PDB file of C-alpha atoms in Angstrom:
ATOM      1  CA  MET A1188      31.076  -7.343  -5.196  1.00 38.00           C
ATOM      2  CA  GLY A1189      30.716 -10.866  -6.451  1.00 36.00           C
ATOM      3  CA  ALA A1190      27.831 -11.822  -8.710  1.00 32.00           C
ATOM      4  CA  ARG A1191      26.826  -9.241 -11.287  1.00 31.00           C
ATOM      5  CA  VAL A1192      23.346  -7.805 -11.210  1.00 29.00           C
ATOM      6  CA  VAL A1193      21.014  -9.161 -13.880  1.00 27.00           C
ATOM      7  CA  ARG A1194      18.384  -6.788 -15.207  1.00 29.00           C
ATOM      8  CA  PRO A1195      14.839  -8.104 -14.801  1.00 29.00           C
ATOM      9  CA  PRO A1196      13.540  -9.326 -18.200  1.00 29.00           C
ATOM     10  CA  ALA A1197      10.215  -7.532 -17.662  1.00 32.00           C
ATOM     11  CA  LEU A1198      11.998  -4.181 -17.820  1.00 28.00           C
ATOM     12  CA  SER A1199      14.676  -5.018 -20.378  1.00 28.00           C
ATOM     13  CA  ALA A1200      13.020  -3.029 -23.165  1.00 28.00           C
ATOM     14  CA  ALA A1201      12.824   0.064 -20.987  1.00 29.00           C
ATOM     15  CA  VAL A1202      16.444  -0.327 -19.937  1.00 27.00           C
ATOM     16  CA  GLN A1203      17.603  -0.716 -23.523  1.00 27.00           C
ATOM     17  CA  GLY A1204      15.785   2.511 -24.304  1.00 26.00           C
ATOM     18  CA  LEU A1205      18.261   4.439 -22.152  1.00 25.00           C
ATOM     19  CA  ASP A1206      20.818   4.486 -24.930  1.00 24.00           C
ATOM     20  CA  SER A1207      18.405   6.107 -27.355  1.00 21.00           C
ATOM     21  CA  GLY A1208      17.420   8.789 -24.861  1.00 25.00           C
ATOM     22  CA  CYS A1209      13.782   7.712 -24.745  1.00 26.00           C
ATOM     23  CA  SER A1210      13.767   7.049 -21.006  1.00 36.00           C
ATOM     24  CA  PRO A1211      13.575  10.058 -18.648  1.00 38.00           C
ATOM     25  CA  ILE A1212      16.511   9.223 -16.433  1.00 40.00           C
ATOM     26  CA  MET A1213      20.184  10.283 -16.308  1.00 41.00           C
ATOM     27  CA  GLY A1214      19.600  11.944 -12.943  1.00 40.00           C
ATOM     28  CA  VAL A1215      16.850  14.211 -14.261  1.00 45.00           C
ATOM     29  CA  ASN A1216      13.941  14.907 -11.936  1.00 47.00           C
ATOM     30  CA  ILE A1217      11.064  13.363 -13.861  1.00 54.00           C
ATOM     31  CA  MET A1218       8.611  14.253 -11.087  1.00 57.00           C
ATOM     32  CA  PRO A1219       7.299  17.824 -11.138  1.00 55.00           C
ATOM     33  CA  LYS A1220       7.204  19.802  -7.895  1.00 59.00           C
ATOM     34  CA  LYS A1221       3.419  19.898  -8.144  1.00 66.00           C
ATOM     35  CA  LEU A1222       1.772  16.519  -8.634  1.00 71.00           C
ATOM     36  CA  SER A1223      -1.837  15.970  -9.616  1.00 79.00           C
ATOM     37  CA  TYR A1224      -3.944  13.088  -8.327  1.00 82.00           C
ATOM     38  CA  VAL A1225      -6.722  11.045  -9.869  1.00 84.00           C
ATOM     39  CA  LEU A1226      -8.868   8.765  -7.700  1.00 82.00           C
ATOM     40  CA  ASP A1227     -11.282   6.511  -9.594  1.00 83.00           C
ATOM     41  CA  GLY A1228     -11.303   9.000 -12.456  1.00 81.00           C
ATOM     42  CA  LYS A1229     -11.806  12.135 -10.342  1.00 81.00           C
ATOM     43  CA  LYS A1230      -8.999  14.684 -10.395  1.00 80.00           C
ATOM     44  CA  PHE A1231      -7.794  16.589  -7.337  1.00 70.00           C
ATOM     45  CA  ASP A1232      -5.565  19.651  -7.407  1.00 60.00           C
ATOM     46  CA  ARG A1233      -4.176  19.673  -3.870  1.00 53.00           C
ATOM     47  CA  ASP A1234      -1.958  17.093  -2.214  1.00 50.00           C
ATOM     48  CA  GLU A1235      -4.181  16.787   0.846  1.00 48.00           C
ATOM     49  CA  SER A1236      -7.371  16.281  -1.184  1.00 47.00           C
ATOM     50  CA  VAL A1237      -6.896  12.511  -1.424  1.00 52.00           C
ATOM     51  CA  ASP A1238      -6.769  10.482   1.766  1.00 58.00           C
ATOM     52  CA  PRO A1239      -3.758   8.115   1.590  1.00 53.00           C
ATOM     53  CA  ASP A1240      -5.447   5.823   4.106  1.00 59.00           C
ATOM     54  CA  ILE A1241      -7.839   4.503   1.472  1.00 65.00           C
ATOM     55  CA  ASP A1242      -7.247   0.879   0.516  1.00 72.00           C
ATOM     56  CA  ALA A1243      -6.308   1.473  -3.101  1.00 79.00           C
ATOM     57  CA  ASP A1244      -3.728   0.565  -5.726  1.00 85.00           C
ATOM     58  CA  SER A1245      -1.977   3.576  -7.245  1.00 87.00           C
ATOM     59  CA  TYR A1246       0.801   4.086  -9.746  1.00 86.00           C
ATOM     60  CA  VAL A1247       2.999   6.999 -10.704  1.00 82.00           C
ATOM     61  CA  ASP A1248       2.471   8.200 -14.267  1.00 76.00           C
ATOM     62  CA  ALA A1249       5.746  10.092 -14.045  1.00 70.00           C
ATOM     63  CA  ARG A1250       5.805  11.607 -17.518  1.00 69.00           C
ATOM     64  CA  ALA A1251       2.374  13.131 -16.960  1.00 73.00           C
ATOM     65  CA  GLY A1252       3.098  14.129 -13.356  1.00 75.00           C
ATOM     66  CA  VAL A1253       0.044  12.228 -12.146  1.00 82.00           C
ATOM     67  CA  ILE A1254      -0.536   9.645  -9.415  1.00 86.00           C
ATOM     68  CA  ARG A1255      -3.503   7.522 -10.458  1.00 87.00           C
ATOM     69  CA  SER A1256      -5.387   5.660  -7.711  1.00 87.00           C
ATOM     70  CA  TYR A1257      -8.096   3.017  -7.971  1.00 89.00           C
ATOM     71  CA  THR A1258     -10.204   1.379  -5.298  1.00 87.00           C
ATOM     72  CA  ASP A1259     -11.301  -1.212  -7.880  1.00 89.00           C
ATOM     73  CA  ARG A1260      -8.570  -3.750  -8.688  1.00 87.00           C
ATOM     74  CA  LYS A1261      -9.794  -4.410 -12.249  1.00 89.00           C
ATOM     75  CA  ALA A1262      -9.827  -0.711 -13.076  1.00 91.00           C
ATOM     76  CA  PHE A1263      -6.283  -0.376 -11.723  1.00 89.00           C
ATOM     77  CA  LEU A1264      -4.985  -3.288 -13.781  1.00 88.00           C
ATOM     78  CA  LYS A1265      -6.563  -1.956 -16.966  1.00 89.00           C
ATOM     79  CA  SER A1266      -5.226   1.569 -16.430  1.00 88.00           C
ATOM     80  CA  PHE A1267      -1.718   0.287 -15.680  1.00 87.00           C
ATOM     81  CA  GLN A1268      -1.672  -1.882 -18.786  1.00 85.00           C
ATOM     82  CA  ASP A1269      -3.123   0.882 -20.954  1.00 84.00           C
ATOM     83  CA  ALA A1270      -0.307   3.182 -19.790  1.00 81.00           C
ATOM     84  CA  GLY A1271       2.129   0.900 -21.638  1.00 77.00           C
ATOM     85  CA  PHE A1272       4.483  -0.017 -18.801  1.00 74.00           C
ATOM     86  CA  GLN A1273       6.761  -3.013 -19.206  1.00 64.00           C
ATOM     87  CA  GLY A1274       5.882  -6.289 -17.514  1.00 68.00           C
ATOM     88  CA  ASN A1275       2.731  -8.228 -16.748  1.00 79.00           C
ATOM     89  CA  ILE A1276       0.986  -6.385 -13.920  1.00 85.00           C
ATOM     90  CA  GLN A1277      -1.551  -9.175 -13.375  1.00 85.00           C
ATOM     91  CA  ASP A1278       1.217 -11.710 -12.754  1.00 87.00           C
ATOM     92  CA  ALA A1279       2.952  -9.239 -10.448  1.00 87.00           C
ATOM     93  CA  VAL A1280      -0.177  -8.693  -8.334  1.00 87.00           C
ATOM     94  CA  LYS A1281      -0.762 -12.444  -8.165  1.00 89.00           C
ATOM     95  CA  LYS A1282       2.804 -13.030  -6.998  1.00 90.00           C
ATOM     96  CA  ARG A1283       2.487 -10.365  -4.305  1.00 89.00           C
ATOM     97  CA  ASP A1284      -0.816 -11.764  -3.046  1.00 90.00           C
ATOM     98  CA  GLU A1285       0.632 -15.276  -2.866  1.00 93.00           C
ATOM     99  CA  ILE A1286       3.611 -14.098  -0.813  1.00 92.00           C
ATOM    100  CA  LYS A1287       1.327 -12.023   1.418  1.00 92.00           C
ATOM    101  CA  THR A1288      -0.845 -15.092   2.088  1.00 94.00           C
ATOM    102  CA  ARG A1289       2.231 -17.121   2.956  1.00 94.00           C
ATOM    103  CA  TYR A1290       3.474 -14.454   5.361  1.00 94.00           C
ATOM    104  CA  ASP A1291       0.037 -14.179   6.972  1.00 93.00           C
ATOM    105  CA  ALA A1292       0.164 -17.897   7.758  1.00 95.00           C
ATOM    106  CA  MET A1293       3.483 -17.615   9.624  1.00 95.00           C
ATOM    107  CA  ASN A1294       3.579 -18.046  13.377  1.00 96.00           C
ATOM    108  CA  ASP A1295       5.652 -15.812  15.667  1.00 95.00           C
ATOM    109  CA  LEU A1296       8.715 -18.059  15.567  1.00 96.00           C
ATOM    110  CA  GLN A1297       8.687 -18.175  11.775  1.00 96.00           C
ATOM    111  CA  ARG A1298       8.368 -14.393  11.540  1.00 95.00           C
ATOM    112  CA  ALA A1299      11.228 -13.962  13.991  1.00 96.00           C
ATOM    113  CA  ALA A1300      13.385 -16.271  11.860  1.00 96.00           C
ATOM    114  CA  LEU A1301      12.450 -14.302   8.727  1.00 95.00           C
ATOM    115  CA  GLN A1302      13.359 -11.065  10.467  1.00 96.00           C
ATOM    116  CA  ALA A1303      16.761 -12.371  11.568  1.00 96.00           C
ATOM    117  CA  GLU A1304      17.505 -13.649   8.070  1.00 95.00           C
ATOM    118  CA  GLN A1305      16.507 -10.432   6.312  1.00 95.00           C
ATOM    119  CA  VAL A1306      18.256  -8.126   8.777  1.00 96.00           C
ATOM    120  CA  ALA A1307      21.500 -10.073   8.299  1.00 96.00           C
ATOM    121  CA  GLU A1308      21.119 -10.063   4.508  1.00 94.00           C
ATOM    122  CA  HIS A1309      20.266  -6.357   4.519  1.00 94.00           C
ATOM    123  CA  ALA A1310      23.362  -5.501   6.571  1.00 95.00           C
ATOM    124  CA  ALA A1311      25.576  -7.509   4.211  1.00 95.00           C
ATOM    125  CA  LYS A1312      24.098  -5.852   1.111  1.00 94.00           C
ATOM    126  CA  GLN A1313      24.444  -2.399   2.655  1.00 94.00           C
ATOM    127  CA  ARG A1314      28.126  -3.001   3.410  1.00 95.00           C
ATOM    128  CA  ALA A1315      28.754  -4.290  -0.102  1.00 95.00           C
ATOM    129  CA  ILE A1316      27.078  -1.303  -1.783  1.00 95.00           C
ATOM    130  CA  ARG A1317      28.734   1.234   0.502  1.00 95.00           C
ATOM    131  CA  ASN A1318      32.131  -0.376  -0.140  1.00 96.00           C
ATOM    132  CA  LEU A1319      31.468  -0.355  -3.880  1.00 96.00           C
ATOM    133  CA  LEU A1320      30.538   3.340  -3.903  1.00 96.00           C
ATOM    134  CA  ARG A1321      33.530   4.190  -1.733  1.00 96.00           C
ATOM    135  CA  LYS A1322      35.870   2.225  -4.015  1.00 96.00           C
ATOM    136  CA  LYS A1323      34.463   3.899  -7.133  1.00 95.00           C
ATOM    137  CA  GLY A1324      34.380   7.337  -5.532  1.00 96.00           C
ATOM    138  CA  VAL A1325      30.633   7.635  -6.240  1.00 95.00           C
ATOM    139  CA  SER A1326      28.190   9.573  -4.111  1.00 94.00           C
ATOM    140  CA  PRO A1327      24.744   7.991  -3.581  1.00 93.00           C
ATOM    141  CA  GLU A1328      23.366  11.374  -4.674  1.00 91.00           C
ATOM    142  CA  ASP A1329      25.236  11.248  -8.022  1.00 90.00           C
ATOM    143  CA  HIS A1330      22.484   9.682 -10.110  1.00 86.00           C
ATOM    144  CA  LYS A1331      24.408   9.705 -13.396  1.00 86.00           C
ATOM    145  CA  ALA A1332      27.277   7.812 -11.784  1.00 91.00           C
ATOM    146  CA  LEU A1333      24.819   5.304 -10.278  1.00 90.00           C
ATOM    147  CA  LEU A1334      23.348   4.769 -13.725  1.00 87.00           C
ATOM    148  CA  LYS A1335      26.811   3.986 -15.108  1.00 88.00           C
ATOM    149  CA  LEU A1336      27.355   1.426 -12.350  1.00 91.00           C
ATOM    150  CA  HIS A1337      23.995  -0.129 -13.185  1.00 88.00           C
ATOM    151  CA  LYS A1338      24.793  -0.356 -16.897  1.00 86.00           C
ATOM    152  CA  ALA A1339      28.077  -2.028 -15.935  1.00 89.00           C
ATOM    153  CA  GLY A1340      26.080  -4.621 -13.987  1.00 88.00           C
ATOM    154  CA  GLU A1341      27.461  -3.577 -10.596  1.00 91.00           C
ATOM    155  CA  ILE A1342      24.313  -2.248  -8.941  1.00 89.00           C
ATOM    156  CA  GLY A1343      20.576  -2.722  -9.352  1.00 85.00           C
ATOM    157  CA  SER A1344      17.266  -2.672  -7.501  1.00 89.00           C
ATOM    158  CA  MET A1345      16.535   0.535  -5.544  1.00 93.00           C
ATOM    159  CA  ILE A1346      18.070   3.217  -3.341  1.00 95.00           C
ATOM    160  CA  VAL A1347      15.728   5.111  -1.016  1.00 96.00           C
ATOM    161  CA  TYR A1348      16.383   8.489   0.604  1.00 96.00           C
ATOM    162  CA  ASP A1349      15.004  10.281   3.649  1.00 95.00           C
ATOM    163  CA  HIS A1350      14.714  13.659   1.882  1.00 93.00           C
ATOM    164  CA  ALA A1351      12.981  14.753  -1.305  1.00 89.00           C
ATOM    165  CA  GLY A1352      15.229  15.124  -4.333  1.00 87.00           C
ATOM    166  CA  CYS A1353      17.007  11.778  -3.784  1.00 89.00           C
ATOM    167  CA  VAL A1354      19.371  13.276  -1.214  1.00 92.00           C
ATOM    168  CA  GLY A1355      20.093  12.802   2.485  1.00 94.00           C
ATOM    169  CA  ASP A1356      20.481   9.567   4.422  1.00 96.00           C
ATOM    170  CA  TRP A1357      20.030   6.587   2.127  1.00 96.00           C
ATOM    171  CA  CYS A1358      19.458   2.864   2.127  1.00 96.00           C
ATOM    172  CA  TYR A1359      20.004   0.235  -0.568  1.00 95.00           C
ATOM    173  CA  LEU A1360      17.194  -2.314  -0.858  1.00 94.00           C
ATOM    174  CA  PRO A1361      17.899  -5.616  -2.647  1.00 90.00           C
ATOM    175  CA  PRO A1362      15.091  -6.969  -4.872  1.00 90.00           C
ATOM    176  CA  VAL A1363      13.399  -9.213  -2.296  1.00 90.00           C
ATOM    177  CA  PRO A1364      10.154  -8.660  -0.357  1.00 93.00           C
ATOM    178  CA  HIS A1365      10.612  -6.271   2.588  1.00 96.00           C
ATOM    179  CA  PRO A1366       7.554  -6.783   4.837  1.00 96.00           C
ATOM    180  CA  LYS A1367       8.739  -4.459   7.628  1.00 96.00           C
ATOM    181  CA  LEU A1368      11.066  -1.561   6.881  1.00 97.00           C
ATOM    182  CA  SER A1369      11.243  -1.005  10.648  1.00 97.00           C
ATOM    183  CA  TRP A1370      13.637  -3.975  10.709  1.00 97.00           C
ATOM    184  CA  TYR A1371      16.176  -1.626   9.095  1.00 96.00           C
ATOM    185  CA  ASP A1372      15.005   1.524  10.922  1.00 96.00           C
ATOM    186  CA  TRP A1373      13.366   2.833   7.724  1.00 97.00           C
ATOM    187  CA  ASN A1374       9.686   2.752   8.609  1.00 97.00           C
ATOM    188  CA  ASP A1375       7.939   5.970   7.476  1.00 96.00           C
ATOM    189  CA  ARG A1376      11.246   7.544   6.436  1.00 96.00           C
ATOM    190  CA  ILE A1377      11.274   7.366   2.639  1.00 96.00           C
ATOM    191  CA  SER A1378      10.765  10.680   0.828  1.00 94.00           C
ATOM    192  CA  SER A1379      12.283   9.834  -2.577  1.00 92.00           C
ATOM    193  CA  LEU A1380      13.888   6.924  -4.402  1.00 93.00           C
ATOM    194  CA  TYR A1381      16.040   5.923  -7.351  1.00 91.00           C
ATOM    195  CA  ASN A1382      14.544   2.939  -9.147  1.00 89.00           C
ATOM    196  CA  LEU A1383      17.347   1.051 -10.900  1.00 87.00           C
ATOM    197  CA  GLY A1384      15.365  -1.256 -13.146  1.00 80.00           C
ATOM    198  CA  VAL A1385      12.773  -2.987 -10.978  1.00 84.00           C
ATOM    199  CA  LEU A1386       9.011  -2.984 -10.726  1.00 87.00           C
ATOM    200  CA  ALA A1387       8.036  -2.330  -7.120  1.00 91.00           C
ATOM    201  CA  SER A1388       5.001  -1.606  -4.977  1.00 92.00           C
ATOM    202  CA  LEU A1389       5.341   0.628  -1.910  1.00 94.00           C
ATOM    203  CA  HIS A1390       2.858  -0.030   0.902  1.00 93.00           C
ATOM    204  CA  GLN A1391       1.598   2.267   3.620  1.00 91.00           C
ATOM    205  CA  HIS A1392       1.471  -0.522   6.233  1.00 93.00           C
ATOM    206  CA  THR A1393       3.675  -3.472   7.110  1.00 95.00           C
ATOM    207  CA  TRP A1394       3.252  -6.875   5.496  1.00 95.00           C
ATOM    208  CA  PHE A1395       2.158  -5.227   2.195  1.00 93.00           C
ATOM    209  CA  ARG A1396      -1.134  -3.878   3.482  1.00 90.00           C
ATOM    210  CA  GLY A1397      -3.004  -0.618   3.137  1.00 86.00           C
ATOM    211  CA  SER A1398      -2.703   1.918   0.374  1.00 85.00           C
ATOM    212  CA  CYS A1399      -0.164   0.914  -2.286  1.00 88.00           C
ATOM    213  CA  LEU A1400       1.939   2.969  -4.719  1.00 90.00           C
ATOM    214  CA  TRP A1401       3.548   1.286  -7.743  1.00 90.00           C
ATOM    215  CA  VAL A1402       6.737   2.756  -9.230  1.00 87.00           C
ATOM    216  CA  PRO A1403       7.127   1.215 -12.697  1.00 82.00           C
ATOM    217  CA  ASP A1404       9.636   3.610 -14.307  1.00 75.00           C
ATOM    218  CA  PHE A1405      13.409   3.204 -14.372  1.00 79.00           C
ATOM    219  CA  ALA A1406      14.036   6.668 -12.950  1.00 80.00           C
ATOM    220  CA  CYS A1407      14.611   9.048 -10.066  1.00 83.00           C
ATOM    221  CA  TYR A1408      11.417   9.638  -8.121  1.00 86.00           C
ATOM    222  CA  LYS A1409      12.371  12.893  -6.408  1.00 84.00           C
ATOM    223  CA  ASN A1410       8.846  13.589  -5.194  1.00 82.00           C
ATOM    224  CA  LEU A1411       6.450  10.963  -3.802  1.00 85.00           C
ATOM    225  CA  GLY A1412       3.593  13.361  -3.105  1.00 80.00           C
ATOM    226  CA  TRP A1413       1.430  12.263  -0.195  1.00 78.00           C
ATOM    227  CA  TRP A1414       3.334   8.992   0.118  1.00 86.00           C
ATOM    228  CA  ASN A1415       6.167  11.029   1.603  1.00 90.00           C
ATOM    229  CA  LYS A1416       7.285   9.288   4.820  1.00 93.00           C
ATOM    230  CA  ARG A1417       4.296   6.917   4.751  1.00 92.00           C
ATOM    231  CA  ILE A1418       5.941   3.732   3.440  1.00 95.00           C
ATOM    232  CA  SER A1419       6.275   0.721   5.755  1.00 96.00           C
ATOM    233  CA  SER A1420       6.868  -2.213   3.365  1.00 97.00           C
ATOM    234  CA  ILE A1421       8.080  -2.727  -0.207  1.00 96.00           C
ATOM    235  CA  PHE A1422       7.560  -5.607  -2.618  1.00 94.00           C
ATOM    236  CA  PHE A1423       9.879  -6.144  -5.600  1.00 91.00           C
ATOM    237  CA  TYR A1424       8.879  -8.019  -8.753  1.00 85.00           C
ATOM    238  CA  SER A1425      12.179  -9.189 -10.230  1.00 68.00           C
TER     239      SER A1425
END
């Protein structure tokens, strides 16, 4: 495949924890079938009780089976840090906002050039990953085998799926900003994902706008709750 994948330093401690069994991965569904939701401290029991159209930052507290949402940025940052996730969330948000501002300033020709570049890169990465899995005899639904490839430095970033349970049609996403998943025919298609060692934010609208869901754990997210098939852009913090 060429260059080996380097694990992001911000998540290195979590990745090292795999060997001691302290990380809930190895293909295990860490997301319960029934998720609970907390918006600005108020708990809801039903999936449809929280409107995903709100402009809020959310993160998956996978071990607790809770998606925590905040309309106040400071409250979100504090909650995320208090949860003990790896990496500096404030630096990550700053980086995303800087890239978003740069994209907003692009004219039509510049956006067209960006689209052509990313579509070509995406196609090349997809071919490389599919060839790798074919060569190794690994199914994209075999999460333990994918973990072994990651630990060998042969695959990283994220695989997304169009069905819950990390099954069905799939797409490999390299760790670069993806402002429009429609460029790859993946707008509003993602129902689950396998996070292979990256911090990422999933956005309801293109160009990293609208409601946002952070996935900080190195794990299989087999249930995205009411973000199911509502993701239009993804930002990676590698």
